[in-house]
Coordinates of C-alpha atoms and ligand atoms in Angstrom, one line a residue:
X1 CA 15.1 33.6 -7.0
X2 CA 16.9 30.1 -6.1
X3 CA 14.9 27.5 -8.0
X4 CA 16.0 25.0 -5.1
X5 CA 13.2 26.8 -2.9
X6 CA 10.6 26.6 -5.1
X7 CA 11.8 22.8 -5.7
X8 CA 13.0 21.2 -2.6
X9 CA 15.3 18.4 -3.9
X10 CA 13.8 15.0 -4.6
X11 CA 16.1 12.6 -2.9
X12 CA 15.4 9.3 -2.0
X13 CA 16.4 9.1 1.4
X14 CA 14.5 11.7 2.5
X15 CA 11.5 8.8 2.5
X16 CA 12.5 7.2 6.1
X17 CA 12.5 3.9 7.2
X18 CA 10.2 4.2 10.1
X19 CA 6.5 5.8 10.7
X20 CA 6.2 8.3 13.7
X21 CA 3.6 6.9 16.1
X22 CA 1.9 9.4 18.3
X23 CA 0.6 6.9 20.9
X24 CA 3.5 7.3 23.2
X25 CA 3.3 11.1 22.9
X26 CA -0.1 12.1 23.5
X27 CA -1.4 14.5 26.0
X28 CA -3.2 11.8 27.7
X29 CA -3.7 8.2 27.6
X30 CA -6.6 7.4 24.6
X31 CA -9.2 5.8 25.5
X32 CA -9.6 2.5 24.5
X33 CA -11.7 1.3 21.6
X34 CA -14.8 -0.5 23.7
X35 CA -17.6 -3.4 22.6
X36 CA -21.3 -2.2 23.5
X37 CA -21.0 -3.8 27.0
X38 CA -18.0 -1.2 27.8
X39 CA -15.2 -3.5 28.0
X40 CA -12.5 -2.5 26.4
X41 CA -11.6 -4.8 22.7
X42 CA -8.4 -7.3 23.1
X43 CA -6.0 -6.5 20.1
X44 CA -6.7 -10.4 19.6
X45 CA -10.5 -10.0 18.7
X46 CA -9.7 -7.5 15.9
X47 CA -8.1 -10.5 13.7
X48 CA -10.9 -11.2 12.2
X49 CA -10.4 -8.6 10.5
X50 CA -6.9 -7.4 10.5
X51 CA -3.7 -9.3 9.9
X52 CA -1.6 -9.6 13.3
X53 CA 1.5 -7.2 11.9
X54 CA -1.3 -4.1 11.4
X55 CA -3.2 -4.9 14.7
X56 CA 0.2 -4.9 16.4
X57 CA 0.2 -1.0 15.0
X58 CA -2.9 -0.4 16.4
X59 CA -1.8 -0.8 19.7
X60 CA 1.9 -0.3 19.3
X61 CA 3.9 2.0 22.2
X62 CA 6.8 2.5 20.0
X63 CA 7.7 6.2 19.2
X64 CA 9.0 4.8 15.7
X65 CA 7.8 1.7 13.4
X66 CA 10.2 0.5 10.9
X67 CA 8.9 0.2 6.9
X68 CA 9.9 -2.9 5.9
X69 CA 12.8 -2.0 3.2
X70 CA 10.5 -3.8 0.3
X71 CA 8.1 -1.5 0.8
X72 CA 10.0 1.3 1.3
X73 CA 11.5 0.6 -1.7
X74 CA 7.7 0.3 -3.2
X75 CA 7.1 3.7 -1.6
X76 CA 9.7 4.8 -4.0
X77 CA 8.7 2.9 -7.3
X78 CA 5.1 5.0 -6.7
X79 CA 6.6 8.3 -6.5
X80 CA 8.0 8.9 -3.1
X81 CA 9.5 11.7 -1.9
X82 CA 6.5 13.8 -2.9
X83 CA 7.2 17.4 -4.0
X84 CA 7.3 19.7 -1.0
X85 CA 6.4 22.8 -3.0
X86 CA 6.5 26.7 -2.4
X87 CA 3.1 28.5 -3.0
X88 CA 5.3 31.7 -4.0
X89 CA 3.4 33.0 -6.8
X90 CA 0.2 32.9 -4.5
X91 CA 2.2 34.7 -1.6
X92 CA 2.8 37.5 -4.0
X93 CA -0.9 37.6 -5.0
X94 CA -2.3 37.9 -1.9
X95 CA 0.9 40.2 -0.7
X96 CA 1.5 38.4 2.3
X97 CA 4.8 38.0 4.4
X98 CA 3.6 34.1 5.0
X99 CA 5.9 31.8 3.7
X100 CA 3.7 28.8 2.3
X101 CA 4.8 25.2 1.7
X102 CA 2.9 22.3 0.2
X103 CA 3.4 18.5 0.3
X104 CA 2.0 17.4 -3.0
X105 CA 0.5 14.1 -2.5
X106 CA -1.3 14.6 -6.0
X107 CA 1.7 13.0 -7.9
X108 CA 1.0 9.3 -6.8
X109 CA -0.8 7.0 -9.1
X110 CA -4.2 6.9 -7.9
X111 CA -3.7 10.8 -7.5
X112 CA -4.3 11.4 -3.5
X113 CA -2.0 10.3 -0.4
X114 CA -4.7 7.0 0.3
X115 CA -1.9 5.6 -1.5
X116 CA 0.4 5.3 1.5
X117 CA -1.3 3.5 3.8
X118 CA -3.0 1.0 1.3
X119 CA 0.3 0.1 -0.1
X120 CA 1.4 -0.6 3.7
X121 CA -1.9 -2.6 4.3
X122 CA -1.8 -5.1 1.0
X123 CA 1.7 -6.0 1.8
X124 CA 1.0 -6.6 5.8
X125 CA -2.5 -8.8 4.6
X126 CA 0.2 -10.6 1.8
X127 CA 2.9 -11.1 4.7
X128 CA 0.2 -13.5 6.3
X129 CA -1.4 -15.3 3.8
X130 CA -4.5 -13.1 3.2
X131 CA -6.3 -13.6 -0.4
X132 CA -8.8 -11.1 -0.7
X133 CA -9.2 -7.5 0.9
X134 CA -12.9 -5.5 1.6
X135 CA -13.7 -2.2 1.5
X136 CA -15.8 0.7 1.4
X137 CA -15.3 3.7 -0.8
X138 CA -17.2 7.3 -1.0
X139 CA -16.0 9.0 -3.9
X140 CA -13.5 6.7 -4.8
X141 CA -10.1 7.3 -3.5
X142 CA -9.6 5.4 -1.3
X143 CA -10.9 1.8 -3.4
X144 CA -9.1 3.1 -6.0
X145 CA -5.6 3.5 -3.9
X146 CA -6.9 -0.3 -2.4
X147 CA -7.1 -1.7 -5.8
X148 CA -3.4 -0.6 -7.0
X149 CA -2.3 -1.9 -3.8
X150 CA -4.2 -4.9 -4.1
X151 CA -3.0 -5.7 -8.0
X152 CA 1.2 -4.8 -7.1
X153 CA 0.3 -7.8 -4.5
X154 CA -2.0 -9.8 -6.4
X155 CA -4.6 -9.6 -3.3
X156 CA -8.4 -9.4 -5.0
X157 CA -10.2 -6.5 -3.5
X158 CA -13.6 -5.6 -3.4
X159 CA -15.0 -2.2 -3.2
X160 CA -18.5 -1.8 -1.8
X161 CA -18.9 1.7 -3.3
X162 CA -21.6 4.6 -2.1
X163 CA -24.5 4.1 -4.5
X164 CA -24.8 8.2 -5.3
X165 CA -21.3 8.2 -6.2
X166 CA -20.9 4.6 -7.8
X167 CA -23.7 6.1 -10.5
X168 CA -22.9 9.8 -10.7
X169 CA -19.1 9.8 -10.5
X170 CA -18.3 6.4 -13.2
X171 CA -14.5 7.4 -13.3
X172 CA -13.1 6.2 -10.0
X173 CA -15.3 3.6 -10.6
X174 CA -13.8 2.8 -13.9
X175 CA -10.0 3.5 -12.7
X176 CA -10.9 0.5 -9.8
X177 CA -12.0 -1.7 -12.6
X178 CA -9.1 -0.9 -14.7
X179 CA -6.7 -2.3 -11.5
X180 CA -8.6 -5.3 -11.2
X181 CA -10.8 -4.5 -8.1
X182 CA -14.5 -5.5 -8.6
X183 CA -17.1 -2.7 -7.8
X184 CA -21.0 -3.5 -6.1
X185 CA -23.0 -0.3 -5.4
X186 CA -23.7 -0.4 -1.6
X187 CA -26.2 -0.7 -0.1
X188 CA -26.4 -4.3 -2.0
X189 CA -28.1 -7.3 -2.0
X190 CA -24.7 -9.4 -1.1
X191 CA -25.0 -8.7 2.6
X192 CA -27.2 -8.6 6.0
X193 CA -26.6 -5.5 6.5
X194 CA -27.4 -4.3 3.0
X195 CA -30.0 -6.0 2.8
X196 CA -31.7 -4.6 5.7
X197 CA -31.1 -1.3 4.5
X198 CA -33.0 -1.9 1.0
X199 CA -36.1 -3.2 2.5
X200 CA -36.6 -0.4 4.6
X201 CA -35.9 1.9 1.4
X202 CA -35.0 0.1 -1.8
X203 CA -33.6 3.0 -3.5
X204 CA -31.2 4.3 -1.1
X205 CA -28.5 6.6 -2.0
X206 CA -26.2 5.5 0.4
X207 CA -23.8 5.9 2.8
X208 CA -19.9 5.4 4.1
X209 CA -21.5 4.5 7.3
X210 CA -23.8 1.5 5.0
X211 CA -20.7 0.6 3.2
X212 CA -18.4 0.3 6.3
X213 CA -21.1 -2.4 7.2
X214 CA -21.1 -4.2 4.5
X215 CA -17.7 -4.4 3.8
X216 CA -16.6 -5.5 7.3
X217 CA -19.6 -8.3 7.0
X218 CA -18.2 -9.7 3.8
X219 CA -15.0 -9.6 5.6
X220 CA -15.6 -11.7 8.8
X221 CA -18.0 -14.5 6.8
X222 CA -15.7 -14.9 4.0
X223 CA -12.7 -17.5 4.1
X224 CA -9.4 -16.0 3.4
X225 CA -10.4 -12.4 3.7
X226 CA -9.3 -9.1 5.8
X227 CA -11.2 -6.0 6.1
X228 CA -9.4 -2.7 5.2
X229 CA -10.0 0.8 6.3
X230 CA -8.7 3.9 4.8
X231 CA -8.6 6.4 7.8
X232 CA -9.7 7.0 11.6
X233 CA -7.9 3.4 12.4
X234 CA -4.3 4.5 14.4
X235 CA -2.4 2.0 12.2
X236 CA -3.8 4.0 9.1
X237 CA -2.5 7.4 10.3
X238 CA 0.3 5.7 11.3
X239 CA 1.2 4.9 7.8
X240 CA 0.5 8.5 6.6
X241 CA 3.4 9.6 8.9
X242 CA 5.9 9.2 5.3
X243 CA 4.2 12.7 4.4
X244 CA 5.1 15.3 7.6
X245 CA 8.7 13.0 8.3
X246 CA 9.3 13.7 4.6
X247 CA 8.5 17.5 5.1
X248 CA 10.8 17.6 7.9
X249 CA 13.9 16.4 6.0
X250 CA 12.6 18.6 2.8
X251 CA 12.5 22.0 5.2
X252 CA 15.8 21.7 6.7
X253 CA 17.1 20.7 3.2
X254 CA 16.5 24.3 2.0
X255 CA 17.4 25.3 5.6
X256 CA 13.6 26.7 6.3
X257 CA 12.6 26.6 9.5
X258 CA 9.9 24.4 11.2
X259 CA 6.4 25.8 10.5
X260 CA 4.3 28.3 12.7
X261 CA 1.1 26.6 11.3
X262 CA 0.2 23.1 10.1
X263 CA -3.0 22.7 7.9
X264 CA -5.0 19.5 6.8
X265 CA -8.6 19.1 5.8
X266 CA -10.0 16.3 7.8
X267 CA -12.4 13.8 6.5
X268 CA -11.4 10.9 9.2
X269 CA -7.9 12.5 10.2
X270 CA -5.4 10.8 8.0
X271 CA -4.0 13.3 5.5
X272 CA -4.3 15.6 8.6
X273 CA -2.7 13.3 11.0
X274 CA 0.0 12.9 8.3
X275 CA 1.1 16.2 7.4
X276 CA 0.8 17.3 11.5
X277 CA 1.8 14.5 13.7
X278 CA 5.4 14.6 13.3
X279 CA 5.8 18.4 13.9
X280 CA 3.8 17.8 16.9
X281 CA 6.2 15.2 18.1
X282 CA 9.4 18.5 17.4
X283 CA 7.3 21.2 19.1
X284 CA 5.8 18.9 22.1
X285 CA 8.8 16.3 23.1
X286 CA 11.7 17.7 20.7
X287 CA 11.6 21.0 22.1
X288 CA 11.1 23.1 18.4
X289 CA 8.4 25.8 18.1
X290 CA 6.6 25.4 21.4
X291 CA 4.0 27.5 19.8
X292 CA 3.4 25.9 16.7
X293 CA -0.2 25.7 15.8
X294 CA -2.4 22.7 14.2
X295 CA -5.6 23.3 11.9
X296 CA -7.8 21.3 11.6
X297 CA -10.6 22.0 8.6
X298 CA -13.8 20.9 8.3
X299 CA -17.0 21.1 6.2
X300 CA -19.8 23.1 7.9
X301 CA -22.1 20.2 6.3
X302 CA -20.9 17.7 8.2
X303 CA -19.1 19.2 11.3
X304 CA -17.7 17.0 13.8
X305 CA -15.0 18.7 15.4
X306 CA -16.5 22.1 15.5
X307 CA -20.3 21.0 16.5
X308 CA -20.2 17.4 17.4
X309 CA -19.4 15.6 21.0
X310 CA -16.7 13.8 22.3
X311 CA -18.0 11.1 23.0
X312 CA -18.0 6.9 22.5
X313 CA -19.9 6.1 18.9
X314 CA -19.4 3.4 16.5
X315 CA -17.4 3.7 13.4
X316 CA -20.7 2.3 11.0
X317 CA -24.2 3.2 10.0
X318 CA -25.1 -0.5 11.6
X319 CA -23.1 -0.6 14.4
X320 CA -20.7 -3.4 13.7
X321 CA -17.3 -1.7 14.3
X322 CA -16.6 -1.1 18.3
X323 CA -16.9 1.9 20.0
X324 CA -14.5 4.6 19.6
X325 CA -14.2 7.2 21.7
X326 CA -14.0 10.4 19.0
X327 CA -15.6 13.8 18.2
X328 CA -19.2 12.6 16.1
X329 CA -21.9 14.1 14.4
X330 CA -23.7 10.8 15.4
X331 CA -23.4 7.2 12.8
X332 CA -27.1 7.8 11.8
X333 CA -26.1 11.3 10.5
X334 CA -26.9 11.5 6.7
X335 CA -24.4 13.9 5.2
X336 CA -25.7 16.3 2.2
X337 CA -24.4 16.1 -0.7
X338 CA -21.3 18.0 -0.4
X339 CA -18.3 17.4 -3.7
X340 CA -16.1 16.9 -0.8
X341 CA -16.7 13.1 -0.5
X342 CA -13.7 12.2 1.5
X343 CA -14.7 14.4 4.6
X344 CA -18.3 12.8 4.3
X345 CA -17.3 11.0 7.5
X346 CA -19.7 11.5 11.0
X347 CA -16.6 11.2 13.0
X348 CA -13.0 11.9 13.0
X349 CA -10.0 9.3 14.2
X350 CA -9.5 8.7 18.1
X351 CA -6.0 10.2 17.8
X352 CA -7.2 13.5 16.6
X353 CA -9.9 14.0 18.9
X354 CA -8.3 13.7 21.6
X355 CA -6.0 16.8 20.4
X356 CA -8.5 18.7 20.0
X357 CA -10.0 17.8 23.0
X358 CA -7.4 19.0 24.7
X359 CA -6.4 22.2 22.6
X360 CA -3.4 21.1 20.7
X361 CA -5.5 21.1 17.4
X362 CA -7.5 23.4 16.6
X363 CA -10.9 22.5 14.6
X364 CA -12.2 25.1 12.1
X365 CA -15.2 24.7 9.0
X366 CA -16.3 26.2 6.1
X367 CA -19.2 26.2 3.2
X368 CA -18.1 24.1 0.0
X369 CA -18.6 27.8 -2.2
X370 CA -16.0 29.4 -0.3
X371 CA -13.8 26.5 -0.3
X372 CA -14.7 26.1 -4.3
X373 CA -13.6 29.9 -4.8
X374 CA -10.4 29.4 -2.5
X375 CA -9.9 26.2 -5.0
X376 CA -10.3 28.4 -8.5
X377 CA -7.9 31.2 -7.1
X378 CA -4.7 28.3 -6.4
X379 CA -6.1 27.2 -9.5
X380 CA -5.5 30.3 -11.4
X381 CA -2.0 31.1 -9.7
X382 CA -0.8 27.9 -9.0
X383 CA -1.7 25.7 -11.5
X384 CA -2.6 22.5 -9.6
X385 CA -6.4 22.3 -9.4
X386 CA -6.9 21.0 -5.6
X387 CA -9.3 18.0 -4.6
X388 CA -12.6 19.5 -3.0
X389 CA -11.5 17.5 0.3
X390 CA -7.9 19.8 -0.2
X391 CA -9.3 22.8 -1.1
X392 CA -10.3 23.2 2.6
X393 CA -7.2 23.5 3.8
X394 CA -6.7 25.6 0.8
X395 CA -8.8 28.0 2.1
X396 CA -7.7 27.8 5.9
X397 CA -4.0 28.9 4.1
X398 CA -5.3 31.8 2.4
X399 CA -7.2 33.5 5.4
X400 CA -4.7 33.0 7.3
X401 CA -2.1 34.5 5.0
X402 CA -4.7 36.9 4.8
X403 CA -4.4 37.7 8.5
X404 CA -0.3 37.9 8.0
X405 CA -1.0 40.7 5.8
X406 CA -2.9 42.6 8.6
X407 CA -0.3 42.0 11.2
X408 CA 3.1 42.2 8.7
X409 CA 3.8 38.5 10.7
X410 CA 6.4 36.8 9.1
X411 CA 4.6 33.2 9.7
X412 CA 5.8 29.9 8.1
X413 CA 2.6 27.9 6.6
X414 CA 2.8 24.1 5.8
X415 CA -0.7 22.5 4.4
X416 CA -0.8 19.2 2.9
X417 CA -2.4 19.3 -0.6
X418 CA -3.9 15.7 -0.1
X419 CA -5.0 15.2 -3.3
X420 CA -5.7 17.0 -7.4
X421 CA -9.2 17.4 -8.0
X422 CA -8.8 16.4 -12.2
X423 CA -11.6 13.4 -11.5
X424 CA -13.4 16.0 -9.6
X425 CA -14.4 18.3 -12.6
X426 CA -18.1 17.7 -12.4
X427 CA -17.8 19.5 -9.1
X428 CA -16.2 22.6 -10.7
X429 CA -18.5 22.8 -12.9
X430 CA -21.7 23.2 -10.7
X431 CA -19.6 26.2 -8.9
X432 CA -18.7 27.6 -12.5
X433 CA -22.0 27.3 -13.1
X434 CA -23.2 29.0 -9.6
X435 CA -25.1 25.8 -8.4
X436 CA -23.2 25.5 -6.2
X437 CA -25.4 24.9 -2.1
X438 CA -24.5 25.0 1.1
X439 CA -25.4 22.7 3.7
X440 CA -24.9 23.0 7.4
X441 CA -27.5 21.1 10.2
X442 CA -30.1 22.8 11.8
X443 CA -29.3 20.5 15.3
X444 CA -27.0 17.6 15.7
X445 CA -29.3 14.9 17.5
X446 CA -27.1 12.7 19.6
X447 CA -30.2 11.5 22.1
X448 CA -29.8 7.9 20.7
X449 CA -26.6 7.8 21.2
X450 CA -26.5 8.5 24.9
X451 CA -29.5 6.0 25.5
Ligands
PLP501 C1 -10.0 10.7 1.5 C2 -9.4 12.0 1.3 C3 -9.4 13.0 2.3 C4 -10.1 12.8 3.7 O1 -9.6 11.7 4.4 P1 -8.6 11.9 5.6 O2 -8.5 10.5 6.2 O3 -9.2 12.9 6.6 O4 -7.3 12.3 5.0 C5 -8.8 14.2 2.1 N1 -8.3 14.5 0.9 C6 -8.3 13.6 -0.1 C7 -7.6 14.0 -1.4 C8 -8.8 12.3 0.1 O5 -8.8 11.4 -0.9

C-alpha cells in the first residue's frame, strides 16, 4: 500500500491565497436579504454590525477573494493544510469499491473547522478598529473558535451561550473562559430581548434563535462593538472555502480524481458549503464531473431542507436580523434536544437553499441513534471519534458505500469530517447506555410566518 494515499502530503501551499465565492456561479440570481417592509437591505445598513471589508464579502461578485497573506500565514500557524485522509480501513470493512476521502478539520485548536472563518472575522473587525466582538453559541463551537480568534487579536468577545448547554455541557464553556472570552447564559438579564423572554418564562432553556438576539442587541447599543456569526452569512461560507480548495490541490496531489459525491452535515451550511462549493464551481463552470453529486445531511429533529419551505424568514427567535430568503422550519421552532448542537439551527444559509432548490444539492436526514451507531463503527475502524454534527455525514458515507457494494460502482466519496466529538462524550454515553431518543415534528407550522 503507498502510505502517500493514506497521507496526502501536508504542504503549505496547498492553503491558497484566495476563497472561492459562489455568488457569481449560482444557478440563479439569490434573492436579496429583505427588511419586514420587503425592500431589499443596502450593504451600508449592515455596518452596524459588520466591519466594511466583511460586508463587502457579503455582497462581493468576484469568483475569487484574496486572504490577506497575514492571515494566511495565521491559517498556517493553526494547523492548515488539514489532513485529507483515506477511510481505507473502513472501505475494507464494509467491502465496498468506494473510494472514501476525509478533510480532517478536527486537528485545529478549538477542534472543529468554526476556526476558519472566525480567524478571518477577528482580523477583518481588527483591520477597522473594532474592540469587542458578540456572539451566540449552542454547544460551544463556534464561541469557543470566536474566543481564540478574538485573544490572537486581542479583540474581547462575548459569548451569549444557550442556557441548556451553558449548564449541562461546562467544557466549551470552560475552554472560552480559558481564551479569555466571557460567557452569560442566554436568555439573560443583560438585554431587551432577553429580558422579554424571561418574564414570559423565567427558566427557559434556551435557544440559538434567543441568543442570536441578544447578541446582535449587545452589538448595535454597545460603542466599539461588531456582531459575529458563525454560519448561514455568505461571507462566513465564504471563508470556509480554505477546506474543498484545499481538497482539490490534495486529490490531484495523489493524482485521484475529482469526487462522484460530496458529503457535509448541515447545521447552517458552512462546513457543507466548505467541503462542496468549490467542486461545484469544477463540475458546473470548469467542465469536470458534470454528474457529480452534493449531499446534504440533516437531523430528522430539526429538518429544514427535507420538510421545511423556501421561503423569506428571519435569522432570530425575535426577529432582529432581516429576512433571508432560505429553506426554514420556522424562527419560533424549538428544536429537541438532539447531541447534535450545531445543526440545532431552524434554517439553513441563502446560498445552499437555493441549490437545493433548484436540484444541484440534494437534502437527506436521519435519527441521532443511527447517526450515533454510524459514529461508533468509524470509531472502532478509524479511530477518530466524529462530532455528533459529523457523524451525519458519517452516516450519509456509509449507506452510500453501502449502495456501491450492491452495484460493484467504483464511486469516489469526499465528506468533510467537520469536527472530533472528544468534548462530546456525554453524548456517547447516553447511546452506550441505550438512552438514546429520537425526535422528529409531528407538523411544521409556518401559518405565522406567511401572515
Ligand atoms: C457548528 C458545527 C456544524 C454545523 O454548522 P455548519 O455551519 O452547518 O457547518 C457542523 N459540525 C461541527 C463540528 C460544528 O462545530
Amino acid at each position: 500500500m503507498d502510505l502517500n494515499l493514506v497521507r496526502a502530503p501536508q504542504l503549505v501551499d496547498v492553503v491558497p491565497d484566495g476563497w472561492y465565492n459562489i455568488l457569481p456561479d449560482l444557478p440563479e440570481p439569490l434573492p436579496p436579504m429583505v427588511k419586514p417592509s420587503g425592500e431589499p437591505v443596502k450593504p451600508e445598513e449592515l455596518e452596524v454590525l459588520f466591519p466594511k471589508a466583511l460586508i463587502k464579502q457579503e455582497f462581493a461578485e468576484e469568483r475569487f477573494i484574496p486572504i490577506p497573506e497575514e492571515l494566511r500565514q495565521l491559517y498556517i500557524e493553526m494547523g492548515r493544510p488539514t489532513p485529507l485522509l483515506r477511510a481505507y480501513r473502513l472501505e475494507k470493512h464494509l467491502n465496498t469499491p468506494a473510494r472514501i476521502y476525509f478533510k480532517y478539520e478536527g486537528v485545529l485548536p478549538t477542534g472543529s473547522h468554526k476556526v476558519n472563518t472566525a480567524l478571518a472575522q477577528a482580523y477583518f473587525n481588527m483591520l477597522e478598529g473594532v474592540k469587542r466582538l458578540t456572539t451566540e453559541t449552542g454547544a460551544g463551537q463556534w464561541g469557543s473558535a470566536l474566543s481564540l480568534a478574538g485573544s490572537l487579536f486581542r479583540l474581547s468577545v462575548r459569548v451569549y451561550m444557550v442556557r441548556a448547554s451553558y449548564e449541562q455541557k461546562p467544557y466549551r464553556r470552560v475552554l472560552m473562559q480559558l481564551y479569555g472570552a466571557e460567557v452569560v447564559p442566554s436568555p439573560s438579564t443583560l438585554t431587551k430581548s432577553g429580558r422579554a423572554v424571561l418574564d414570559r418564562e423565567p427558566n427557559h432553556p434556551g435557544s440559538l434563535g434567543i441568543a442570536i438576539s441578544e447578541a446582535i442587541e449587545d452589538a448595535v447599543t454597545t460603542p466599539g462593538t461588531r456582531y459575529s456569526l458563525g454560519s448561514v452569512l455568505n461571507h462566513v461560507l465564504l471563508h470556509q472555502t480554505i477546506i474543498g480548495l484545499e481538497a482539490l490541490k490534495q486529490l490531484e496531489l495523489v493524482g485521484e480524481e475529482l469526487p462522484d459525491y460530496v458529503i457535509g452535515c448541515v447545521g447552517g451550511g458552512s462546513n457543507f458549503a466548505g467541503i462542496s462549493y468549490p467542486f461545484y464551481h469544477h463540475s458546473i463552470v470548469r467542465g469536470g464531473k458534470r454528474d457529480a453529486k452534493f449531499i446534504a445531511v440533516e437531523p430528522r429533529a430539526v429538518p429544514s431542507m427535507t420538510r421545511g419551505e423556501y421561503t423569506y424568514d428571519y435569522g432570530d427567535t425575535a426577529g432582529l436580523t432581516p429576512l433571508i430568503k432560505m429553506y426554514t422550519v420556522g424562527h419560533r421552532y424549538t428544536p429537541p434536544p438532539i447531541h447534535a448542537g450545531g445543526l440545532r439551527y431552524h434554517g439553513v444559509a441563502p446560498t445552499l437553499a437555493l441549490l437545493v432548490r433548484n436540484g444541484a444539492v440534494k437534502p437527506v436526514a436521519y435519527h441521532q441513534t443511527e447517526v450515533f451507531e454510524a459514529a461508533r463503527m468509524f470509531a472502532q475502524i478509524e479511530g477518530i471519534v466524529p462530532a455528533p454534527e459529523t457523524a451525519h455525514a458519517v452516516k450519509a458515507v456509509i449507506d452510500l458505500a453501502l449502495e456501491a457494494k450492491k452495484s460493484g460502482e467504483r464511486i469516489v466519496v469526499l465528506f468533510n469530517m467537520s469536527g472530533h466529538g472528544l468534548l462530546d462524550l456525554a453524548g456517547y454515553r447516553e447511546y452506550l447506555e441505550g438512552k438514546l431518543m429520537d425526535y422528529e415534528p409531528a407538523e411544521i407550522d409556518l401559518s405565522y410566518i406567511r401572515k
